[in-house]
mmCIF file of C-alpha atoms in Angstrom:
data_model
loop_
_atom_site.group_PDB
_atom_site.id
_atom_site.type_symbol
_atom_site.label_atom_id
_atom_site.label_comp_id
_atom_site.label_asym_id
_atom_site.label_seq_id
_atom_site.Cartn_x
_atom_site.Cartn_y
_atom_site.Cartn_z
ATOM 1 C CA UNK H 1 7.105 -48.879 38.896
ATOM 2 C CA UNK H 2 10.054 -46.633 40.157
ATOM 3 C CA UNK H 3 11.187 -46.691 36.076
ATOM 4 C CA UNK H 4 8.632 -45.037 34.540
ATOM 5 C CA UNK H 5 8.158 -42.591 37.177
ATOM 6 C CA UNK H 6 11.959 -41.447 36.429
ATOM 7 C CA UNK H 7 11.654 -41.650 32.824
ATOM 8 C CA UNK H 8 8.805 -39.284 33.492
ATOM 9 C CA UNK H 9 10.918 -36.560 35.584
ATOM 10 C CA UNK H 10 13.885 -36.503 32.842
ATOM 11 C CA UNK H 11 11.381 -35.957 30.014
ATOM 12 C CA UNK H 12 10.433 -32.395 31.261
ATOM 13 C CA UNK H 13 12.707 -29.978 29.282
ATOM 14 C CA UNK H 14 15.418 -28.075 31.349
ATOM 15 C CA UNK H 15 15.773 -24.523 31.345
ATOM 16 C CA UNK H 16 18.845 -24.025 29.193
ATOM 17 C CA UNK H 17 16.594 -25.005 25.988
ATOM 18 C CA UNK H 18 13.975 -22.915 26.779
ATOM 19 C CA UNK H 19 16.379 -19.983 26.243
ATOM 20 C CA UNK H 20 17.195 -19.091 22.618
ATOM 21 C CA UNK H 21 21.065 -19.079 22.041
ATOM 22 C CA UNK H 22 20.504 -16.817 18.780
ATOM 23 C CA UNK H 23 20.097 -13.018 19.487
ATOM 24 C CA UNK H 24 17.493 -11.140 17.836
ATOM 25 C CA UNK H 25 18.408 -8.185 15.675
ATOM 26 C CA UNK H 26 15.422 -7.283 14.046
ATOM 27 C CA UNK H 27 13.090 -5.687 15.940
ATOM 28 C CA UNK H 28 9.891 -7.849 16.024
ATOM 29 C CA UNK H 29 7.692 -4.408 15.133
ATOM 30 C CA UNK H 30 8.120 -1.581 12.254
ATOM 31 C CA UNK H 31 10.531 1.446 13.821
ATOM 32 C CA UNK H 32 9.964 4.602 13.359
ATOM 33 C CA UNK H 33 12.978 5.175 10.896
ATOM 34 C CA UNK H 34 11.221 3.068 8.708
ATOM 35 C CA UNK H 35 8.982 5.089 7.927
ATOM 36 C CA UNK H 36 10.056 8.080 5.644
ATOM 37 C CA UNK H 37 7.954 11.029 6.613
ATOM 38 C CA UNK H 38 9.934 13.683 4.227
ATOM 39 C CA UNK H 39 9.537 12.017 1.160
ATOM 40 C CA UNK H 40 5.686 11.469 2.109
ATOM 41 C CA UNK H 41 5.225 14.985 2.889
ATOM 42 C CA UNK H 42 6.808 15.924 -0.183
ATOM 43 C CA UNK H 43 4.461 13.916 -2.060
ATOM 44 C CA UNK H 44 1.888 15.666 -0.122
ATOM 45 C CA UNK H 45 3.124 18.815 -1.492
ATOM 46 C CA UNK H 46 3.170 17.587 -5.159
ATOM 47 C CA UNK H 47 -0.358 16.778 -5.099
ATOM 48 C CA UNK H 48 -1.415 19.702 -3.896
ATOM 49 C CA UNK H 49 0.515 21.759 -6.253
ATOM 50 C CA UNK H 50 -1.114 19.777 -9.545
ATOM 51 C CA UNK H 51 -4.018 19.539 -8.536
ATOM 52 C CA UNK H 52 -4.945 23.547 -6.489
ATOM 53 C CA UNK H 53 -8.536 23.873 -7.543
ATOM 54 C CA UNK H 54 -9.778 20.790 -5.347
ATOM 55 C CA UNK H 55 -7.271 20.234 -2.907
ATOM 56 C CA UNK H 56 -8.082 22.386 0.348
ATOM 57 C CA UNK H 57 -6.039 20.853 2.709
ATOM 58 C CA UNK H 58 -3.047 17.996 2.709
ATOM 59 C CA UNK H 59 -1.299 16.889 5.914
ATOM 60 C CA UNK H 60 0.285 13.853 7.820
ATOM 61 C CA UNK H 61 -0.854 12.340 10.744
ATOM 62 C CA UNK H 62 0.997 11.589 13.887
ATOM 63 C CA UNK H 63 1.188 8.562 12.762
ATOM 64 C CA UNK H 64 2.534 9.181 9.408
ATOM 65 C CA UNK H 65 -0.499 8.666 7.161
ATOM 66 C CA UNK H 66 -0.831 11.515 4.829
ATOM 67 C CA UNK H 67 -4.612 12.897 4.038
ATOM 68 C CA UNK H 68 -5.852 14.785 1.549
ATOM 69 C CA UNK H 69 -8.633 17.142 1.370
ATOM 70 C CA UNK H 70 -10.550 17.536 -1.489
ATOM 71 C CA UNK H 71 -13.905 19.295 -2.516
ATOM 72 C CA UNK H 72 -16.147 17.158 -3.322
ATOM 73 C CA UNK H 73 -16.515 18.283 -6.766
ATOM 74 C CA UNK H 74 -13.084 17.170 -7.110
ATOM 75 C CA UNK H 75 -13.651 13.831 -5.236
ATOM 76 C CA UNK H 76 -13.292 12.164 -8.956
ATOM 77 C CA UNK H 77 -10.578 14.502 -10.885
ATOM 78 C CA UNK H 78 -8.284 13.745 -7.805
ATOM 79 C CA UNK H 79 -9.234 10.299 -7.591
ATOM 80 C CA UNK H 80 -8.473 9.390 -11.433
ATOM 81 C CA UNK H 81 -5.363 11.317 -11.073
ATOM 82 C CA UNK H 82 -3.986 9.529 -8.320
ATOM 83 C CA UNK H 83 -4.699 6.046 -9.961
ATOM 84 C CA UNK H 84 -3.714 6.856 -13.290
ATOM 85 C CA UNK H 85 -0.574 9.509 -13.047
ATOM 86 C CA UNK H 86 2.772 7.222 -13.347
ATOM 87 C CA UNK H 87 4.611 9.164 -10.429
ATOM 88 C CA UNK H 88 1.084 7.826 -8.352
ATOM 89 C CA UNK H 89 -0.025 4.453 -9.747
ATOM 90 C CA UNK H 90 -3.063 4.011 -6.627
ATOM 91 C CA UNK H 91 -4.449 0.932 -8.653
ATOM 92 C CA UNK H 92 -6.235 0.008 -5.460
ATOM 93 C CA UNK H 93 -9.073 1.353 -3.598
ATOM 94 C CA UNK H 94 -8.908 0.194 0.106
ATOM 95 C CA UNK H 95 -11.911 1.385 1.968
ATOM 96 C CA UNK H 96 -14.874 4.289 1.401
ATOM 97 C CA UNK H 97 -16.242 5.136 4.717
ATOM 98 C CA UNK H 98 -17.915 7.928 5.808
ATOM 99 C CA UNK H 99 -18.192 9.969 9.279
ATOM 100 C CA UNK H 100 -20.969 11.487 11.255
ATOM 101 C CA UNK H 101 -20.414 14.878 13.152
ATOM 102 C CA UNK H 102 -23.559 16.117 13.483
ATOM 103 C CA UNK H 103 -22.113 19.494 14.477
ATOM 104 C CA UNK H 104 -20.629 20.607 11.191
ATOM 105 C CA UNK H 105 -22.453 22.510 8.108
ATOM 106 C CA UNK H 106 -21.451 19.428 5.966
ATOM 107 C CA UNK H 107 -22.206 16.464 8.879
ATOM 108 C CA UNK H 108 -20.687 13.715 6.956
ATOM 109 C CA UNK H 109 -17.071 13.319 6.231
ATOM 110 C CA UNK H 110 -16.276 11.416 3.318
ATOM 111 C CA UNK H 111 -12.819 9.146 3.420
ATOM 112 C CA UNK H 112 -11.590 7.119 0.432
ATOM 113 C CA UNK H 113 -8.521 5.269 1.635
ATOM 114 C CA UNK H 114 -6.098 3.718 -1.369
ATOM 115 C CA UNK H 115 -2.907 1.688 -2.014
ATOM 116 C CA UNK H 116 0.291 2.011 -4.507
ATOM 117 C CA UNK H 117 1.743 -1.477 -5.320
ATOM 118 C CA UNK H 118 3.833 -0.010 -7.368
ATOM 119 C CA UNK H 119 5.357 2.631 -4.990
ATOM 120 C CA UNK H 120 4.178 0.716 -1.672
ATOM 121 C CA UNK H 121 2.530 3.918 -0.178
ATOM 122 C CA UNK H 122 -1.193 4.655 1.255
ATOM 123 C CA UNK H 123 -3.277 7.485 1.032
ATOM 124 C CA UNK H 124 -6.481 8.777 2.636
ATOM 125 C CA UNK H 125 -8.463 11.491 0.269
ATOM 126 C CA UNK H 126 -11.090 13.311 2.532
ATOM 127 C CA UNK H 127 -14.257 14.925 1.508
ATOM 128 C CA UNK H 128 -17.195 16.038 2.538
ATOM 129 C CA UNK H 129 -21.101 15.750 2.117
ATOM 130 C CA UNK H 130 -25.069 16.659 3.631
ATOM 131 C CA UNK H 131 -27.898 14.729 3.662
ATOM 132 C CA UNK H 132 -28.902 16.179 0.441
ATOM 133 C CA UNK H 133 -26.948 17.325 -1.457
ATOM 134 C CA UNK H 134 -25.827 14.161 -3.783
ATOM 135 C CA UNK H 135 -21.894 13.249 -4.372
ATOM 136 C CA UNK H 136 -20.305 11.644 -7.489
ATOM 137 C CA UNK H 137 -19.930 7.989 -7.686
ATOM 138 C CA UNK H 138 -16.452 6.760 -7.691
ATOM 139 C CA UNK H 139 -17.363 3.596 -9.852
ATOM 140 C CA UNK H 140 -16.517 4.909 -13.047
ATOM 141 C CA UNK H 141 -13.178 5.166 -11.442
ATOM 142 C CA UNK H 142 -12.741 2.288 -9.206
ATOM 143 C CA UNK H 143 -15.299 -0.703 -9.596
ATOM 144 C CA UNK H 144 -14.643 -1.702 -5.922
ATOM 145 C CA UNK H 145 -16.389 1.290 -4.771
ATOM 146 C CA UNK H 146 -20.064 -0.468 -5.921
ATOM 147 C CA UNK H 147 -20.573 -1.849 -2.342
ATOM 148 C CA UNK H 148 -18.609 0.404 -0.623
ATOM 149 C CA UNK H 149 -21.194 3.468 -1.464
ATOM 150 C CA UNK H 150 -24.069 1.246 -1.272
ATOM 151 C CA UNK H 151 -23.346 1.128 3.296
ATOM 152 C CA UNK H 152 -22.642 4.464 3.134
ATOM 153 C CA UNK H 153 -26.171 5.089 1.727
ATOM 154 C CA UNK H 154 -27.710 2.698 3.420
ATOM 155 C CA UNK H 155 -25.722 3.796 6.931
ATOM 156 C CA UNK H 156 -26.091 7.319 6.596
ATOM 157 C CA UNK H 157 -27.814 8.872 3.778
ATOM 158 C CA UNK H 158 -25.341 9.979 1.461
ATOM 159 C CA UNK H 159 -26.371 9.676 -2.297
ATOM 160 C CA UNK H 160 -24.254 8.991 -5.100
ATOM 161 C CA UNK H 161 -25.077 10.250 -7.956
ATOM 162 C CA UNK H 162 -24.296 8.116 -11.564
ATOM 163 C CA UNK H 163 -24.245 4.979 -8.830
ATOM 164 C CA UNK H 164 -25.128 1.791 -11.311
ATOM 165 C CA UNK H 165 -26.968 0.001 -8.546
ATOM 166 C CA UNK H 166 -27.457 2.420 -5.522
ATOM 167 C CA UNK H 167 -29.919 0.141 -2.650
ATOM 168 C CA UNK H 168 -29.757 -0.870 0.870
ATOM 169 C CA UNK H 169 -26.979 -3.796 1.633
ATOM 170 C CA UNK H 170 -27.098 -4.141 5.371
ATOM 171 C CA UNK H 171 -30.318 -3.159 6.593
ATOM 172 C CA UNK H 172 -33.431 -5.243 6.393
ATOM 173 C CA UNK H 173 -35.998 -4.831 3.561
ATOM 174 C CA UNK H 174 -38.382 -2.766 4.891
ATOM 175 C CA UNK H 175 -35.906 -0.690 7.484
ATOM 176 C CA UNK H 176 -36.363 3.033 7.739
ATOM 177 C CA UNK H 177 -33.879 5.360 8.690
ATOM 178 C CA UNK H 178 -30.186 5.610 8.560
ATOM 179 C CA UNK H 179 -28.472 3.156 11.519
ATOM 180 C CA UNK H 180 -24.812 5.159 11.756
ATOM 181 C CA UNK H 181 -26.482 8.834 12.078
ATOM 182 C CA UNK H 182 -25.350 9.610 15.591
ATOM 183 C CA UNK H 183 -29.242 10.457 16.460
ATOM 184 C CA UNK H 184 -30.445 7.551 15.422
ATOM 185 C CA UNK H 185 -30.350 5.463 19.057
ATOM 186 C CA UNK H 186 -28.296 2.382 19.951
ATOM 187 C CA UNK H 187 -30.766 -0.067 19.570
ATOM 188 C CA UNK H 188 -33.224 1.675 17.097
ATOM 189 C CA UNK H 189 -36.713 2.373 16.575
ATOM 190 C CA UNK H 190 -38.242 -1.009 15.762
ATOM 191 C CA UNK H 191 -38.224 -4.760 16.980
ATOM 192 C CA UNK H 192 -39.161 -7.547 15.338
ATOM 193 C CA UNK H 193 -41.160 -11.104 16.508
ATOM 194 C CA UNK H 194 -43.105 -14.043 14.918
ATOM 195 C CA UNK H 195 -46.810 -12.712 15.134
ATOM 196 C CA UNK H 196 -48.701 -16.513 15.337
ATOM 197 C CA UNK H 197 -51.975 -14.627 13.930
ATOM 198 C CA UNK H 198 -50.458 -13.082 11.367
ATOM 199 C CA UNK H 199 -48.271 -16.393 10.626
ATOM 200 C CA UNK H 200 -45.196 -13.520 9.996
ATOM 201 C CA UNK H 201 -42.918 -11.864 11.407
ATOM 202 C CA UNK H 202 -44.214 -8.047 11.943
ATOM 203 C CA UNK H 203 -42.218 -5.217 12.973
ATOM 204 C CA UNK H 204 -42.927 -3.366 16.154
ATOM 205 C CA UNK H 205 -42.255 -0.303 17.935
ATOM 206 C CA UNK H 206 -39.767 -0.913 20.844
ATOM 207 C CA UNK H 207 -40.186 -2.785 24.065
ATOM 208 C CA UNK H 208 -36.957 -3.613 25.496
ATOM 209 C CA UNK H 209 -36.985 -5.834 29.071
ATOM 210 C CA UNK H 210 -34.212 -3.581 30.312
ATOM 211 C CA UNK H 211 -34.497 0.543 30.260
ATOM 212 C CA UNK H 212 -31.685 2.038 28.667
ATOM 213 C CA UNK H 213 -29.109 2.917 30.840
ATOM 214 C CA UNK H 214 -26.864 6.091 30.632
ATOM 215 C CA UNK H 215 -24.129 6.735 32.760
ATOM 216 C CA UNK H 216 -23.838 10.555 33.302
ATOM 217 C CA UNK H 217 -20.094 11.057 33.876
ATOM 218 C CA UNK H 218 -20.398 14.600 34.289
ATOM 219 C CA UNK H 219 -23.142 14.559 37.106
ATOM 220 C CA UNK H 220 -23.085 16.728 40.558
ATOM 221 C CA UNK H 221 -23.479 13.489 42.295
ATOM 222 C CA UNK H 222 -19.788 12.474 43.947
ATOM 223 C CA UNK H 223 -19.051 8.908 41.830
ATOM 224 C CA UNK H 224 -15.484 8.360 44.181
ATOM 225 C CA UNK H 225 -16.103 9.998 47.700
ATOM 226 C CA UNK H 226 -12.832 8.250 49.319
ATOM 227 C CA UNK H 227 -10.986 10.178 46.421
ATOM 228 C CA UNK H 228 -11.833 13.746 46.988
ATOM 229 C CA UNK H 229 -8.683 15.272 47.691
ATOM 230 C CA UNK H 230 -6.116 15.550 44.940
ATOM 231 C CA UNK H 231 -3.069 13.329 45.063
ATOM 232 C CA UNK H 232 -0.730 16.277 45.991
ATOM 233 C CA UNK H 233 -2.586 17.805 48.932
ATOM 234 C CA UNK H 234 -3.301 13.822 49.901
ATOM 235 C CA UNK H 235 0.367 13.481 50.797
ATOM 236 C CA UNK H 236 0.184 16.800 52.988
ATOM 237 C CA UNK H 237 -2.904 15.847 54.733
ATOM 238 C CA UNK H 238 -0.808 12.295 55.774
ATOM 239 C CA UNK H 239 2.087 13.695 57.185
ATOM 240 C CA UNK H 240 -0.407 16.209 59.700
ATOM 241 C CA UNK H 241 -2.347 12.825 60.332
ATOM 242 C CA UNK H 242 1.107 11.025 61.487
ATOM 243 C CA UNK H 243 2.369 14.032 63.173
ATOM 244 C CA UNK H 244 -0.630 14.091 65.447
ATOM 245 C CA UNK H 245 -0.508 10.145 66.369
ATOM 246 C CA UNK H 246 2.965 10.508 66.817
ATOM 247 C CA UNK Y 1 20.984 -11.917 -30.674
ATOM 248 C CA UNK Y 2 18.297 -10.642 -27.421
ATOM 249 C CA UNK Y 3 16.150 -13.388 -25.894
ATOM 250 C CA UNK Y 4 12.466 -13.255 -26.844
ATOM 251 C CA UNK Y 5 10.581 -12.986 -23.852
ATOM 252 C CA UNK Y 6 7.872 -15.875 -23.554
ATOM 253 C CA UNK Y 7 5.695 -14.398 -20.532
ATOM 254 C CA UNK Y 8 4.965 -11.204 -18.392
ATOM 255 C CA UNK Y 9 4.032 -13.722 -15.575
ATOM 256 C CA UNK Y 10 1.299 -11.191 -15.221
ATOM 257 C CA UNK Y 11 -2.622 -12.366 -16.031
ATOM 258 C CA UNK Y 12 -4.060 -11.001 -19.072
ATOM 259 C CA UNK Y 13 -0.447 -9.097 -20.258
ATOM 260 C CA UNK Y 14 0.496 -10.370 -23.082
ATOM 261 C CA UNK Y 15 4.380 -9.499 -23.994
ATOM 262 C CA UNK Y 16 4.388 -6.992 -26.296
ATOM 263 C CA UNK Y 17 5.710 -7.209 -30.114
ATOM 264 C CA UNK Y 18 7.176 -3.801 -30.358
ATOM 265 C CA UNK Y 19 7.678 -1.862 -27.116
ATOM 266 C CA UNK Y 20 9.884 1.166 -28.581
ATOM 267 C CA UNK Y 21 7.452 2.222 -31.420
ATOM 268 C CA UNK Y 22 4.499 1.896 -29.310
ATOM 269 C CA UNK Y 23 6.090 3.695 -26.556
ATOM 270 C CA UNK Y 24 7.454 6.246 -29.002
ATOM 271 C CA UNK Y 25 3.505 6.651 -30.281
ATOM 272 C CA UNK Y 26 2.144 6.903 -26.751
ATOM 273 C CA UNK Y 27 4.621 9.255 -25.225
ATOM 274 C CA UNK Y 28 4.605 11.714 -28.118
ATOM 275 C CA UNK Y 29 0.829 11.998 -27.884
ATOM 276 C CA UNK Y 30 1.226 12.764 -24.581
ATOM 277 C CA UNK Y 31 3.126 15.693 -25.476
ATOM 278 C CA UNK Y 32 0.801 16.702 -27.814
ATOM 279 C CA UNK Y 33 -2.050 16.993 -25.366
ATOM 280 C CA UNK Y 34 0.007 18.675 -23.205
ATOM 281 C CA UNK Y 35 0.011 21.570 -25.307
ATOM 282 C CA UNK Y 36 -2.849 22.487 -24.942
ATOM 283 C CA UNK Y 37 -2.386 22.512 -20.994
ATOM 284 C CA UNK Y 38 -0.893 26.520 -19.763
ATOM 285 C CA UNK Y 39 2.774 26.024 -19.560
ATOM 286 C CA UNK Y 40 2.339 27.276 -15.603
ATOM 287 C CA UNK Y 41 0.499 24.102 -14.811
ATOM 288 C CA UNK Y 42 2.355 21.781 -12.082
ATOM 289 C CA UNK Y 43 0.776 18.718 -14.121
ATOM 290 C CA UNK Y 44 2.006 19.947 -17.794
ATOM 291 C CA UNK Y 45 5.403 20.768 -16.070
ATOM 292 C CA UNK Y 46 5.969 17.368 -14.076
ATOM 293 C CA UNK Y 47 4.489 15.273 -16.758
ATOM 294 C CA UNK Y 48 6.521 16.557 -19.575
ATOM 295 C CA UNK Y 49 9.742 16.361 -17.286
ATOM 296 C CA UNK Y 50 8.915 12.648 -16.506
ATOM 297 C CA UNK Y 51 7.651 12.165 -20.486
ATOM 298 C CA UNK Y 52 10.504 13.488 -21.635
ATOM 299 C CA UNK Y 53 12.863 11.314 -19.683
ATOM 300 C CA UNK Y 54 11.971 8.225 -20.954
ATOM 301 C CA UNK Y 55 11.785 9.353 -24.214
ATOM 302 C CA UNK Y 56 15.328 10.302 -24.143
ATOM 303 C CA UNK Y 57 16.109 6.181 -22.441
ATOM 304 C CA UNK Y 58 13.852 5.574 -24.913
ATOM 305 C CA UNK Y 59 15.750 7.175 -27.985
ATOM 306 C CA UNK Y 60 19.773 5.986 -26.278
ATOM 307 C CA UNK Y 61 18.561 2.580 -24.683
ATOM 308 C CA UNK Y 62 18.053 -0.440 -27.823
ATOM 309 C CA UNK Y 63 18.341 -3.211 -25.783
ATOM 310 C CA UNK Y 64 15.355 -4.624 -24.241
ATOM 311 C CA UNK Y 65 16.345 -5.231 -20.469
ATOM 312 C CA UNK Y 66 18.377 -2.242 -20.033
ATOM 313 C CA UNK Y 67 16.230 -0.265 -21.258
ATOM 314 C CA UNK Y 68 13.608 -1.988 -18.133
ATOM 315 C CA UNK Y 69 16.127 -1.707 -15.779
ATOM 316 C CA UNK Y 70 17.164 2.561 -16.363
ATOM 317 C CA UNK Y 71 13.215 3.542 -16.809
ATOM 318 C CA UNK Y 72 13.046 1.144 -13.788
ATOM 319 C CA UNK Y 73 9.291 1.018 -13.222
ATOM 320 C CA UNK Y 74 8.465 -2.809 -13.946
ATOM 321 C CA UNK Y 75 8.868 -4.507 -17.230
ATOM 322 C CA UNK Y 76 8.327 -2.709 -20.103
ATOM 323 C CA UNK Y 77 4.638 -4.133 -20.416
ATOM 324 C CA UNK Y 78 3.465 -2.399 -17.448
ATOM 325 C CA UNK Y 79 5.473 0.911 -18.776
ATOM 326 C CA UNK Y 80 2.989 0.507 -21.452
ATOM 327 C CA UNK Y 81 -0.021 0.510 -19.801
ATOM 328 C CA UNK Y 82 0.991 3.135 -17.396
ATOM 329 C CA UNK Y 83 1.813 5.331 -20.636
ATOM 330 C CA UNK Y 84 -1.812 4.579 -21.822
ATOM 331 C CA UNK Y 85 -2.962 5.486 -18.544
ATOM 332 C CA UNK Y 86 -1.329 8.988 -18.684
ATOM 333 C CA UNK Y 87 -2.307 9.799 -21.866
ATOM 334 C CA UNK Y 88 -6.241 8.905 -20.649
ATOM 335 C CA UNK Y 89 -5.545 10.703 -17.706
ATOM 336 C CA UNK Y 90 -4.152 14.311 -19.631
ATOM 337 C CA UNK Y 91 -6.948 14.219 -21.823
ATOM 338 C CA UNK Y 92 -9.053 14.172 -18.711
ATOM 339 C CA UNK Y 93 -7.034 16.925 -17.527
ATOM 340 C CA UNK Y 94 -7.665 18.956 -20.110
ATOM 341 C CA UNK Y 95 -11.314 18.940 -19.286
ATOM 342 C CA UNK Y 96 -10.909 19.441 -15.684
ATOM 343 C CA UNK Y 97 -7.993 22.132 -15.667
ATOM 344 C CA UNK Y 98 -6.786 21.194 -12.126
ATOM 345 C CA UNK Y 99 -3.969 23.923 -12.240
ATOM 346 C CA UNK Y 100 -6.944 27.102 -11.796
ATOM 347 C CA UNK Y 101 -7.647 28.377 -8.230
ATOM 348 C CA UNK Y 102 -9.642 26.663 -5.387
ATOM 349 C CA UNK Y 103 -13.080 26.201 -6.362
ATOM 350 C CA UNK Y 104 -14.585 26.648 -3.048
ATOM 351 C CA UNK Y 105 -13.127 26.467 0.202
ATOM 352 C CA UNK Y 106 -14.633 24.189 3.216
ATOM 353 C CA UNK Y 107 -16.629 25.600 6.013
ATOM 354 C CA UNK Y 108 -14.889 27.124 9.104
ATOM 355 C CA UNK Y 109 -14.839 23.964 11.033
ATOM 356 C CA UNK Y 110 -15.142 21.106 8.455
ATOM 357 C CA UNK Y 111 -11.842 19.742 9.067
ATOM 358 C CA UNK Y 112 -10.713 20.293 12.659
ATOM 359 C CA UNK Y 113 -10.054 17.090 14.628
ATOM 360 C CA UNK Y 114 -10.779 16.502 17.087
ATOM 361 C CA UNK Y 115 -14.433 17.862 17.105
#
């Protein structure tokens, strides 16, 4: 009995292989010498010097992604440029999204992000659009850019114009309104539920069981009493406190 | 004698018969659309720098895989179709003229981040 008990103990693996004898030189993540933000910003600068009637604005992030601005009359020339210039070579379109600041003139922000295989770089070309006034299509330029427009006017509104096949893809078939808008609220206009008269499912106007709850950080109403005092005159107020029970 | 090249190892790129003449053709169309861009123009400038570099490999460079290796931009296939692509691309240019002044500038605020 004692044997297997003691064949059990030595099987558990000691400490000294559980260290690795080999030290690591490369660093597990990218560094930031890896990335080359001169010759990117010089890039930046090239496109923006062939291209001055559409580019408004180019820049790098603090992360080292570089953006480009366009009008969006020049959303295409800049596009086709960029994927069919040799010193560019963006064969690939990434993503399309678009962004919702309600606050602007132009409310939605258009991004087209791309790729270079051939020179292993990114790029992010930025435009801008309203609910009605209608934007170009990229599909003449990139085909992957069908579906990608399709959410965007489906999410927010934003026709393309020359689109091949421009309907809803994420809503359901009889949804109204634009989802991503930010005044469209979080969980919409409409529910839905089987209807056993109707022997379908109908769509209502909302009920939820629980009221929609907002939580009004900026309110007169104290949120952390015990933390009133800043940290600085905290410390003060201690030593008086321990110089009066001492 | 040079080794005939059996594959690109890309899909749908077939090797190509006679890479310096078609080269030749393609780049010196490209020059002549280019003509008709303003000399000023950043594009016409860059483009007929770049153009006229691999002419000149082009013209010095007989052999095959040297010649790959000093353009150095993939094999010689792919130089093709990027060539093609150009010359699409300064036609399109010519329609466009890119090198005029802004055609509109943004709103005050369009691009401040953040909001």
């Amino acid at each position: 009995m004692f044997a297997w008990v003691w064949r059990a103990v030595r099987r558990t693996p000691s400490a000294s292989r559980l260290v690795s004898t080999v030290t690591e030189k490369q660093p597990a993540v990218r560094g930031a010498f890896a990335l080359d933000r001169g010759r990117l910003a010089q890039f930046g600068e090239y496109i923006g010097a062939v291209l001055p009637r559409f580019v408004q604005h180019v820049g790098l992030t603090h992360t080292g992604e570089l953006e480009v601005c366009v009008h969006p009359s020049g959303i295409i020339p800049t596009l086709f440029f960029l994927q069919n210039h040799s010193n560019c070579q963006f064969h690939s379109l990434i993503d399309i999204t678009a962004v919702d600041v309600p606050s602007r003139v132009y409310r939605f922000e258009l991004v087209y992000n791309i790729m270079s295989l051939r020179y292993n770089t990114r790029l992010r070309v930025k435009s801008y659009a309203d609910e009605l006034t209608p934007v170009e299509s990229l599909n003449s330029v990139y085909s992957a850019a069908n579906w990608y427009e399709r959410e965007i006017w489906d999410m927010f509104g934003v026709f393309f114009a020359n689109h091949p096949d421009l309907r809803r893809i994420l809503t359901d078939y009889g949804f109204e309104g634009h989802p991503f808008r930010k005044d469209f609220p979080l969980s919409g206009y409409v529910e839905v539920r089987y209807d056993d008269e109707m022997k379908r499912v109908v769509a209502e106007p909302l009920e939820l069981t629980q009221e929609f709850r907002k939580f009004d950080l900026q309110s007169p109403w104290e949120t952390f009493p015990r933390h009133r005092t800043p940290l600085a005159d905290q410390a003060a107020e201690n030593e008086r406190e321990e110089g009066g029970k001492v | 004698m040079a080794a005939i090249k059996k594959t690109t190892g890309l899909v749908g790129l077939a090797v190509a018969q006679n890479p310096h003449e078609r080269l030749k053709i393609l780049y010196n169309k490209i020059l002549t659309v280019l003509e008709i861009i303003p000399k000023e123009a950043a594009y016409r400038k860059f483009t007929a720098q770049l153009v006229g570099e691999r002419l000149q490999s082009l013209h010095t460079e007989p052999d095959l895989e040297k010649l790959e290796k000093k353009i150095n931009c993939g094999q010689l296939e792919e130089v093709i179709q990027q060539a093609e692509a150009e010359l699409f691309l300064a036609r399109k240019m010519v329609e466009w003229k890119p090198w005029e002044l802004l055609v509109g500038t943004a709103p005050a605020n369009q691009w401040k981040w953040p909001v």
